Coordinates of C-alpha atoms in Angstrom, one line a residue:
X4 CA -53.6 -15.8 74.6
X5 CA -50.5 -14.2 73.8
X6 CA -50.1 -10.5 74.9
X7 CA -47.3 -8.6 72.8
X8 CA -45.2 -6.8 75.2
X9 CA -44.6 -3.0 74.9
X10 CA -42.2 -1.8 73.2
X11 CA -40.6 1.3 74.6
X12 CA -38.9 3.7 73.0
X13 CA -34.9 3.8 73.3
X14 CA -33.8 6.1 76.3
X15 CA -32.2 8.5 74.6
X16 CA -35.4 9.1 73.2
X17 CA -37.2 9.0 76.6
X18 CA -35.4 11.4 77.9
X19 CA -35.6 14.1 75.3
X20 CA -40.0 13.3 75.5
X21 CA -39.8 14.0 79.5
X22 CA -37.8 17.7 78.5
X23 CA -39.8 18.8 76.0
X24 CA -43.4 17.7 78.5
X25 CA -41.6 19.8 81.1
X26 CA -41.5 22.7 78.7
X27 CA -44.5 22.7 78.0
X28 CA -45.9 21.9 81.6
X29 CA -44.1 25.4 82.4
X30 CA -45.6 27.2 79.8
X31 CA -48.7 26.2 80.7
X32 CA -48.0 27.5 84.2
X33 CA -47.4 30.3 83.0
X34 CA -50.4 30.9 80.9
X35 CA -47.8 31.2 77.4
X36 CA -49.1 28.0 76.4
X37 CA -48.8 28.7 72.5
X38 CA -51.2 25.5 71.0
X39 CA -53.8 25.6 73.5
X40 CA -56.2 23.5 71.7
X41 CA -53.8 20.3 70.4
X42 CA -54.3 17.7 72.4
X43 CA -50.9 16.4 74.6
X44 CA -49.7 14.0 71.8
X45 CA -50.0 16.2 68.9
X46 CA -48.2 18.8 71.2
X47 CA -45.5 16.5 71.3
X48 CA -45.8 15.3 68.0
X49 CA -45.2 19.1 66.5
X50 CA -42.3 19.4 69.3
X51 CA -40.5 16.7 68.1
X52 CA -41.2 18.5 64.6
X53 CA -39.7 21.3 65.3
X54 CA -37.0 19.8 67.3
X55 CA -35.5 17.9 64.4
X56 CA -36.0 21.0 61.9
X57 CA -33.9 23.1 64.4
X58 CA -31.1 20.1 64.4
X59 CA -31.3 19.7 60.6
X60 CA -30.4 23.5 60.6
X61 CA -28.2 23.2 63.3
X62 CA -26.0 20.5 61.2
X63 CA -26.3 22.5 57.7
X64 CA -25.1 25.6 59.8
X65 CA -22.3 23.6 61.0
X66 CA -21.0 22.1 57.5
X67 CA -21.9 25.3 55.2
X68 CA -18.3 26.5 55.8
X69 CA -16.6 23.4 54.9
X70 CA -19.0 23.2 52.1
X71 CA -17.7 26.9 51.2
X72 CA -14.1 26.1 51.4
X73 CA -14.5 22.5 49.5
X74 CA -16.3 24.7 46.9
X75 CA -14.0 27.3 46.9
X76 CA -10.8 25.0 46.6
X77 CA -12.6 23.6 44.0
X78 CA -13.2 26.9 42.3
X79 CA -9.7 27.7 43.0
X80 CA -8.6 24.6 41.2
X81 CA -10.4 25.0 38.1
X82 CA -9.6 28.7 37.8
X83 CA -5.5 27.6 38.1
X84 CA -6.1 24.7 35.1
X85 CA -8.1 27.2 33.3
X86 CA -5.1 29.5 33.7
X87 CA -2.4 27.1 32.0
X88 CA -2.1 27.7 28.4
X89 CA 0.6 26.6 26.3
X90 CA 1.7 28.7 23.1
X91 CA 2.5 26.3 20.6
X92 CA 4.0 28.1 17.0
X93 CA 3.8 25.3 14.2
X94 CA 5.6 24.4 11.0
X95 CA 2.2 23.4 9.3
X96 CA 0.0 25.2 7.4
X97 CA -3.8 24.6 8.3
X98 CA -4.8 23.0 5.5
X99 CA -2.2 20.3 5.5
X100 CA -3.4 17.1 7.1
X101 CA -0.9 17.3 9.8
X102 CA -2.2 20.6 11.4
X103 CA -6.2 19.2 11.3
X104 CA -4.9 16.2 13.4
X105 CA -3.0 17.9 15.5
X106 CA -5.7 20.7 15.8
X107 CA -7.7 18.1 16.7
X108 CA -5.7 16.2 18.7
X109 CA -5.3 19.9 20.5
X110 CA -9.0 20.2 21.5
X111 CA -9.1 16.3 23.0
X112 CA -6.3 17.2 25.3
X113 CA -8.1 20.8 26.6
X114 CA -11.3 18.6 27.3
X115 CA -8.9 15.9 28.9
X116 CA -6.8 18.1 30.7
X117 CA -8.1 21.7 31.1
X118 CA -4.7 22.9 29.5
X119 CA -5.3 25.4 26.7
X120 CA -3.3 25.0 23.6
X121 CA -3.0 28.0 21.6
X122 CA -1.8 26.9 17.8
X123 CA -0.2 29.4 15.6
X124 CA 0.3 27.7 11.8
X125 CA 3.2 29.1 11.0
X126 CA 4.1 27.2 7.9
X127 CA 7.3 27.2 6.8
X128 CA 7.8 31.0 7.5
X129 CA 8.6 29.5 10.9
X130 CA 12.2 28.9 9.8
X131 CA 12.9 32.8 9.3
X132 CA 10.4 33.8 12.3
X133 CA 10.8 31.9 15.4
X134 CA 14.6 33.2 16.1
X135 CA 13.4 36.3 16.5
X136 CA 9.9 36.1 18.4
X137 CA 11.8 34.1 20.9
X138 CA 14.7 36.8 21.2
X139 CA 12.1 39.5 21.2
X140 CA 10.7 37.8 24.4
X141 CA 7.4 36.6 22.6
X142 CA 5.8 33.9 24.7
X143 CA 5.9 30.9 23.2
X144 CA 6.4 27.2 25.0
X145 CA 6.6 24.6 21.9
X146 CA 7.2 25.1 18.4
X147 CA 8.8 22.1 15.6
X148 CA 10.7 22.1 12.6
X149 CA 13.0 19.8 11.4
X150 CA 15.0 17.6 13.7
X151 CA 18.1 18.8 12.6
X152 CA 17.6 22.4 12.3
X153 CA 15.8 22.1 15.7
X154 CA 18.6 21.0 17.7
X155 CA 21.5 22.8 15.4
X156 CA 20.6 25.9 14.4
X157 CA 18.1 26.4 17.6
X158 CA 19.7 24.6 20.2
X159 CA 20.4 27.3 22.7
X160 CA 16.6 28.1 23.1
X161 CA 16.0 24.6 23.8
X162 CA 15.6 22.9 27.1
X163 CA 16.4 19.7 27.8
X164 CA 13.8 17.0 28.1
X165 CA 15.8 14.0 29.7
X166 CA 14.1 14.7 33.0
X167 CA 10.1 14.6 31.6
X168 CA 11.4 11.8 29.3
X169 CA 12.5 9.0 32.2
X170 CA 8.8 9.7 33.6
X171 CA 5.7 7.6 32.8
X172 CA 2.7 9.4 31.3
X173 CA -1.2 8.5 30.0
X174 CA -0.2 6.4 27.0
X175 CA 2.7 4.9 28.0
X176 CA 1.5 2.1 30.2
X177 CA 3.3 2.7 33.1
X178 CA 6.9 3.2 31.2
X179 CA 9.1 5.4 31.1
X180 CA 8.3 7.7 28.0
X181 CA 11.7 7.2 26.4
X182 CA 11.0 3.8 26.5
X183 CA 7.9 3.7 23.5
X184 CA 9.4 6.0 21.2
X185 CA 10.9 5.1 18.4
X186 CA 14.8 4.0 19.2
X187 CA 16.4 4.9 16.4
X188 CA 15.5 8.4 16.1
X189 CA 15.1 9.3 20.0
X190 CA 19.0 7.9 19.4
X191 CA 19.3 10.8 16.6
X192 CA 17.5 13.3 19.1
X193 CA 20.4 12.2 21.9
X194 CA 23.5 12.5 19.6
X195 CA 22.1 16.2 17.9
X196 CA 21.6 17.1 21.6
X197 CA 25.3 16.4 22.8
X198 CA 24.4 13.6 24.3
X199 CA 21.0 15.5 26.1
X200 CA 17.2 14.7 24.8
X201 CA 16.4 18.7 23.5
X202 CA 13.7 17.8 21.0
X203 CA 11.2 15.0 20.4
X204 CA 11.3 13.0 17.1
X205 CA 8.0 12.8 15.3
X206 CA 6.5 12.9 11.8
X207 CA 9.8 10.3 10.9
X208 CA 11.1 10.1 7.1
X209 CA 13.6 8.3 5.1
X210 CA 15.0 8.5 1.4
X211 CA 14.2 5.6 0.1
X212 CA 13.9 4.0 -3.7
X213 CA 9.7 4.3 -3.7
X214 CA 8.7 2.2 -6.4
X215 CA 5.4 0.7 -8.0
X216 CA 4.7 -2.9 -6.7
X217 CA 2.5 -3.7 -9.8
X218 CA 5.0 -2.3 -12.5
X219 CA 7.4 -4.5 -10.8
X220 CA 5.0 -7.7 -10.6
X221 CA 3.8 -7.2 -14.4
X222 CA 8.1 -7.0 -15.6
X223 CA 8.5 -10.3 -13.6
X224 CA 10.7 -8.8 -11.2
X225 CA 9.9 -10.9 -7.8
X226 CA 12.6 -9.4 -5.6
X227 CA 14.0 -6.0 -4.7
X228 CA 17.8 -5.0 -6.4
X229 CA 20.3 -4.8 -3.5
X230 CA 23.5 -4.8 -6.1
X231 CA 24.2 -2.5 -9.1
X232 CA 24.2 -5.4 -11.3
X233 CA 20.3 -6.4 -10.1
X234 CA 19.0 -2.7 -10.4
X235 CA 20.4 -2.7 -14.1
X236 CA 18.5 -6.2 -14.5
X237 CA 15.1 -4.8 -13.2
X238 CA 15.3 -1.8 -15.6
X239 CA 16.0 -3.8 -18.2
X240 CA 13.0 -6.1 -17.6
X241 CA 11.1 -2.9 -16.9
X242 CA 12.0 -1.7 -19.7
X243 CA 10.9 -4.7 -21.4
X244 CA 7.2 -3.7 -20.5
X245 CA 7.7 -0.3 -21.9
X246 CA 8.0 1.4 -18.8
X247 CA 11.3 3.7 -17.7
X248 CA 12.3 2.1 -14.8
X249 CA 13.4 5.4 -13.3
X250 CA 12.5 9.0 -13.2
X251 CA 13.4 12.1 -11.3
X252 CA 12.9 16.2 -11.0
X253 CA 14.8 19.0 -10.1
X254 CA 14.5 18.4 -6.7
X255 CA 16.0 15.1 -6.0
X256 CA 18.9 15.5 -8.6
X257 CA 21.3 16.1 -5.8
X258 CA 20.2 13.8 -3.7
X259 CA 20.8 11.2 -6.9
X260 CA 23.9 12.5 -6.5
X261 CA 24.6 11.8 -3.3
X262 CA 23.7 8.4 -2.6
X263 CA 25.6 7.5 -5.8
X264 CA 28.7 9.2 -4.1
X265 CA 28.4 7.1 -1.0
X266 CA 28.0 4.4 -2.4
X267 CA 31.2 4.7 -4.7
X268 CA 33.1 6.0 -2.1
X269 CA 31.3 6.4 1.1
X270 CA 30.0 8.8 3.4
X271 CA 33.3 10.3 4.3
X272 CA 34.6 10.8 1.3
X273 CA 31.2 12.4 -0.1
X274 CA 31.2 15.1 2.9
X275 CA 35.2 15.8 2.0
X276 CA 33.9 16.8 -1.3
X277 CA 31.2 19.2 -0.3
X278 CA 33.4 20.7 2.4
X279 CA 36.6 21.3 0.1
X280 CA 34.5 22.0 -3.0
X281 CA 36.3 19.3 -4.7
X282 CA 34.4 17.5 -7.4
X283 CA 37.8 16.3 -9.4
X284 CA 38.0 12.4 -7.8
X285 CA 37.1 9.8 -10.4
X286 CA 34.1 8.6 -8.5
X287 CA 32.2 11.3 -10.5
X288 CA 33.8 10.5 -13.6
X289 CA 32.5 7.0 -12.6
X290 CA 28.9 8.4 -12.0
X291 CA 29.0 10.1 -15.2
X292 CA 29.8 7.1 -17.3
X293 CA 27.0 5.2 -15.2
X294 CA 23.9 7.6 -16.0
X295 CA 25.5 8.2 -19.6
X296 CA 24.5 4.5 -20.0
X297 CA 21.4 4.8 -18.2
X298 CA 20.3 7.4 -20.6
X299 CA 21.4 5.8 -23.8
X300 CA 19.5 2.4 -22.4
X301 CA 16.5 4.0 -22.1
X302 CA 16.2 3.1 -18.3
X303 CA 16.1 6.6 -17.0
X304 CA 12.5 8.5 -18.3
X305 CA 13.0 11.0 -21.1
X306 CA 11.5 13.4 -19.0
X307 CA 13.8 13.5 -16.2
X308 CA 16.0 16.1 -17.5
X309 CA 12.9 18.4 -18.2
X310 CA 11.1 17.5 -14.7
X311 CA 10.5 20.4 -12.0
X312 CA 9.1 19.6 -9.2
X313 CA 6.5 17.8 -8.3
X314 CA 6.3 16.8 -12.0
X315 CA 8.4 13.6 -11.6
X316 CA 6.2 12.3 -8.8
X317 CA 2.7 13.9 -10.3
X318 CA 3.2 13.5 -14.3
X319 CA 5.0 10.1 -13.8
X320 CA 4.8 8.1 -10.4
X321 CA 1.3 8.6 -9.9
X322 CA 0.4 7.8 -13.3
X323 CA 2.4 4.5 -13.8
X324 CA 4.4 6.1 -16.6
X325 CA 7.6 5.1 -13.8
X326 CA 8.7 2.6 -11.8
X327 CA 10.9 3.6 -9.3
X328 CA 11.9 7.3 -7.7
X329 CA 14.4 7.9 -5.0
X330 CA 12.1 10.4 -2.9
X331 CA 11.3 9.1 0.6
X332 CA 8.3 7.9 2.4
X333 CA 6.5 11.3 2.0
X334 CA 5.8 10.0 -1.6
X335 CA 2.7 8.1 -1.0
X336 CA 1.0 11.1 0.9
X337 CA 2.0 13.5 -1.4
X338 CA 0.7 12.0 -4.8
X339 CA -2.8 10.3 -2.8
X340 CA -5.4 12.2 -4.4
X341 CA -3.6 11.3 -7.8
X342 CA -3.1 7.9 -7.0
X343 CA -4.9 6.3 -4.1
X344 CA -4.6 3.0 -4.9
X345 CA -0.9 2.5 -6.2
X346 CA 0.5 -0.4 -4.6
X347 CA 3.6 1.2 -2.6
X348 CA 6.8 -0.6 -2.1
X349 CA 10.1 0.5 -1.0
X350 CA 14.0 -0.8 -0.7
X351 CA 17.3 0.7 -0.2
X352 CA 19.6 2.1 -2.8
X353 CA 21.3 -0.6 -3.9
X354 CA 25.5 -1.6 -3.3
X355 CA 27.3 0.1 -6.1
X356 CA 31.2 -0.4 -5.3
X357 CA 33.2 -2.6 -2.4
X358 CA 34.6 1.2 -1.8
X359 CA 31.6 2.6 -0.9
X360 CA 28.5 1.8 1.4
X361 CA 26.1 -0.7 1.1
X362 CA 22.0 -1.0 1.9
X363 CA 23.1 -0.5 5.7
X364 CA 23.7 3.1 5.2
X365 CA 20.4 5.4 4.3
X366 CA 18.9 9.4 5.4
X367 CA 16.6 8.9 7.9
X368 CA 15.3 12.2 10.4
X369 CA 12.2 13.6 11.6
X370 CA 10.1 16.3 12.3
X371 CA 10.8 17.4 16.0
X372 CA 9.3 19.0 18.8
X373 CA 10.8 21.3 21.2
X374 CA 10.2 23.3 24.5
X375 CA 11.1 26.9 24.7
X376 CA 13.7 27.2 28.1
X377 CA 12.0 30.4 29.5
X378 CA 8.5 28.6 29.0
X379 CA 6.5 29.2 32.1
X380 CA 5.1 25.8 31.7
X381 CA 7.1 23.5 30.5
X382 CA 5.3 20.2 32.0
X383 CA 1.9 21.3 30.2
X384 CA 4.0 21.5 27.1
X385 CA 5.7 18.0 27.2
X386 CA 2.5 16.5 28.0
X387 CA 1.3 17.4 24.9
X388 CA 4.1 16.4 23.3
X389 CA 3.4 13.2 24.5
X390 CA -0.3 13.0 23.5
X391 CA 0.8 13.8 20.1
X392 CA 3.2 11.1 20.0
X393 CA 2.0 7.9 21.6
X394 CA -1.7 6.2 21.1
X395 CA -4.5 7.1 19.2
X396 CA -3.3 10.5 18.2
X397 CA 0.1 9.3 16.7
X398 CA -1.5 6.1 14.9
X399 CA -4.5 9.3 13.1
X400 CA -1.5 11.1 12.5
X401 CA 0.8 8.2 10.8
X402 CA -3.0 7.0 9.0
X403 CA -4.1 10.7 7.9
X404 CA -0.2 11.7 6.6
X405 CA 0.5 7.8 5.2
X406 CA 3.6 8.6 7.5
X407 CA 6.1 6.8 9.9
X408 CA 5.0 6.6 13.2
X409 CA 6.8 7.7 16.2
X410 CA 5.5 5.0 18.7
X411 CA 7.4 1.9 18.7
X412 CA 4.0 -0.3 18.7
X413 CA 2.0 2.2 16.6
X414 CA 0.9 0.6 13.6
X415 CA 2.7 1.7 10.1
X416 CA 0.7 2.5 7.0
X417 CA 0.4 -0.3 4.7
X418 CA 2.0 1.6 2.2
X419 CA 5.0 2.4 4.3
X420 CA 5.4 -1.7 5.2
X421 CA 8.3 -2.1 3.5
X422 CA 10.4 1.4 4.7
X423 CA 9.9 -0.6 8.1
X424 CA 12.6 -3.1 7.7
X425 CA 15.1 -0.7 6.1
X426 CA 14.5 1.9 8.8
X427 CA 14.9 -0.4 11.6
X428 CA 17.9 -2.0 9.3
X429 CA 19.8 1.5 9.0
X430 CA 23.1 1.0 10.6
X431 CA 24.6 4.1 9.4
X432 CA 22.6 7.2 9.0
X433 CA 23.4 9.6 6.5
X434 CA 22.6 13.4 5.9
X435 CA 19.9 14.8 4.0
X436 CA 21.3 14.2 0.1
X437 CA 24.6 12.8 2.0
X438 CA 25.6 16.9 2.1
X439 CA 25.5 17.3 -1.4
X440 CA 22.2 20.7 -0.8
X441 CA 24.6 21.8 2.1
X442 CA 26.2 24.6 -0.5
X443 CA 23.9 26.3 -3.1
X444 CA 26.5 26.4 -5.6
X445 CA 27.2 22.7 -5.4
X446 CA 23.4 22.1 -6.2
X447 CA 22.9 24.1 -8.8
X448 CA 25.9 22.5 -10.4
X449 CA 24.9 19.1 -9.9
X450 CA 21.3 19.8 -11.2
X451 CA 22.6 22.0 -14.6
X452 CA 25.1 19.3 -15.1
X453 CA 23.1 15.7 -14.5
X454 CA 20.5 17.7 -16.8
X455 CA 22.6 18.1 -19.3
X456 CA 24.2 14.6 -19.0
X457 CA 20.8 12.2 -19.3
X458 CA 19.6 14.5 -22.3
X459 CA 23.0 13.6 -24.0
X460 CA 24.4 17.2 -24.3
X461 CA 27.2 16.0 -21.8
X462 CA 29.3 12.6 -22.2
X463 CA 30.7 11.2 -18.9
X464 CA 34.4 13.0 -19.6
X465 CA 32.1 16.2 -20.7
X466 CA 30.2 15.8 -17.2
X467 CA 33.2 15.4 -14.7
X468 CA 34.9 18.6 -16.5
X469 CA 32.0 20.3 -16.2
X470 CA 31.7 19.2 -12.4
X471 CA 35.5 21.0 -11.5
X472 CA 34.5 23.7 -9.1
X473 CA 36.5 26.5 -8.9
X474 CA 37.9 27.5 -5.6
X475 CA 38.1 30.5 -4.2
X476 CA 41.1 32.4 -2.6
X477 CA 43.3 29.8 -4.0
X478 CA 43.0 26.8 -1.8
X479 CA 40.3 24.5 -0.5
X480 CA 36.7 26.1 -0.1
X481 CA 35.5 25.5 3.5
X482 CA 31.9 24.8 4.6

């Protein structure tokens, strides 16, 4: 037979058994025995009880102050995000699709980040308000307008961003944040800037000939016009169908203007003539004989001269009552809940004169975001930007607005597919209306005049006469 050896206890154990017997050996010298009816191993039993209680308090007495000051850093973080909030004074109004995305997009990056973002929808009051909040010491870290006006008209409240830009971010997997936005207009943002990043481009645009895909399909037309010669054949064929091939409103009479100037003459020669108020070269003689004929042809809408805005776009565009519009790739979000389904394409103005530019040279700009230079947090500020402007939240906002991206790899709107290639062709930006709304005056005149000229009270003569500008002080008008 087998017998199982003892096992004994390890010594550490041992020892601290032989203590605590001696203890209470003593106290039963003593006549302090405090259990005098438990038997020796349930005395040792209720020692060893006690004993490990008294270390379990011991330890917890121990680590309660580290406990205290983890907690208390802890606290001390949370109350220091909790602190951060970032003032942010808007150029949308609340019900436009672009403030609900960005309101929401607001909320994700508080739970994300525990920075608070305080909106303020402005509107477009913004343009007449910010200047003075921000010279009256009003605390405000981020605001956006136009990319232009922004870095212009505003750029001495503006910080520069180059630094925040060359950093990686959430969203930008791992590259610099320069380095996913779109290159064209981050290129725009550098040259208004001086050659400093001051604003961020988002919300992009172009002015391009928006025109109805299926109106263009049912006239036989299989390719977009990039000559004068082509566009005149597509109107013709459009008009074949008993459609007007183009229409436009008050609003975008100037900028008719204006692309027909650069591409007579060019962009140079177009500015010279807004800056010396001098309407007397033979390039607008040459635009009046070309929309006389339009007129008379029947390819320009009967409408057009009676249009304010948004009638050309509303009465017309979305109704299929016109083919074509130069507008810009706002169109197709502005006219969506008349006309969800029209089939959006897009193409350049066409090449009108060897003299003048061709299909390389288009508007393009943005919508722009900027940091207020006395901002007390001005990281906070450009993180946000960069939520807003990479990932999910600039794909909602592109999807919700039917608008341009800013992200390089953010996917375009279906309706905008065709803007793509002309954007990312665009060799040669020009201004807004290639300067032709720079001067009141010269706007009115253009729009009274063209009016007047498509509804056959003027004749091209009748239209360049009328064009003659006088100027002031007896020399050249300067702007």
């Amino acid at each position: 037979m087998i017998c199982a050896a003892k096992t004994l206890p390890p010594p550490r154990f041992r020892e601290r058994r032989k203590a605590e017997l001696r203890i209470f050996a003593n106290e039963d010298k003593m006549g302090e025995n405090r259990t005098p009816n438990l038997k020796p191993r349930a005395v040792l039993s209720c020692s060893a009880f006690f004993y490990a209680a008294l270390m379990r308090t011991a330890l917890l007495c121990a680590l309660l102050p580290c406990a205290v000051l983890f907690c208390g850093a802890l606290t001390g973080c949370s109350e220091k995000r909790e602190n951060i909030k970032i003032v942010y004074w808007s150029m949308w109004r609340e019900d436009e699709p672009q403030a609900q995305v960005i309101a929401e997009a607001a909320a994700a990056f508080t739970r994300e980040n525990y920075i608070d973002v305080d909106i303020v929808f402005k509107g477009r009051d913004i343009r007449t308000s910010l200047i003075s909040a921000l010279d009256a010491g009003e605390k405000i870290d981020l605001f956006d307008e136009d990319i232009e006006r922004v870095a212009v008209f505003w750029g001495e409240y503006l910080l520069p961003l180059d630094e925040y830009a060359e950093k990686a971010y959430p969203g930008t997997e791992g590259k610099p944040y320069y380095s996913v936005l779109n290159k064209t207009l981050y290129a725009l943002a550098k040259e208004l800037g001086g050659g400093s990043v001051k604003n961020i481009p988002y919300q992009p645009s172009a002015s391009v000939v928006m025109y109805n895909k299926d109106l263009f399909a049912k006239a036989g037309i299989q390719r977009t016009p990039k000559t004068w010669s082509e566009f005149l054949r597509a109107c013709e064929k459009l008009k074949a169908i008993g459609v007007p091939a183009i229409t436009v409103d008050d609003a975008y009479m100037a900028n008719l203007f204006g692309y027909n100037m650069d591409r007579l003459v060019g962009a140079q020669a177009a500015a010279d003539m807004v800056r010396r108020k001098n309407f007397t070269g033979t390039q607008v003689l040459e635009f009046g004989k070309i929309w006389e004929n339009m007129a008379k042809k029947g390819y320009i809408s009967p409408n057009a001269a009676s249009n304010v805005w948004p009638a050309g776009q509303t009465e017309e565009m979305a109704r299929g009552k016109a083919a074509m519009y130069l507008n810009g790739t706002w169109l197709p979000n502005e006219i969506k809940e008349l006309a969800p389904d029209l089939n959006w394409g897009a193409f350049a103005w066409p090449a009108m004169s060897p003299k003048g530019d061709g299909t390389e040279a288009n508007h393009y700009g943005s919508q722009s975001f900027a940091v207020n230079k006395d901002s007390r947090h001005p990281e906070a500020a450009f993180r946000f930007i960069v939520w807003l402007t990479t990932g999910e939240w600039d794909e909602l906002l592109a999807e919700r607005t039917i608008g341009i991206p800013a992200g390089n790899n953010t996917p375009w709107p279906v309706q905008l597919a065709d803007a793509r290639a002309i954007v990312d062709s665009t060799t040669k930006r020009l201004p807004w209306a290639v300067g032709m709304e720079r001067n009141r005056e010269i706007n009115l005149k253009i729009q009274e005049n063209f009016k007047k000229l498509i509804r056959g009270d003027l004749d091209a003569a009748g239209f360049a006469n009328a064009m003659r500008i006088e100027r002031r002080h007896g020399g050249n008008q300067e702007f």
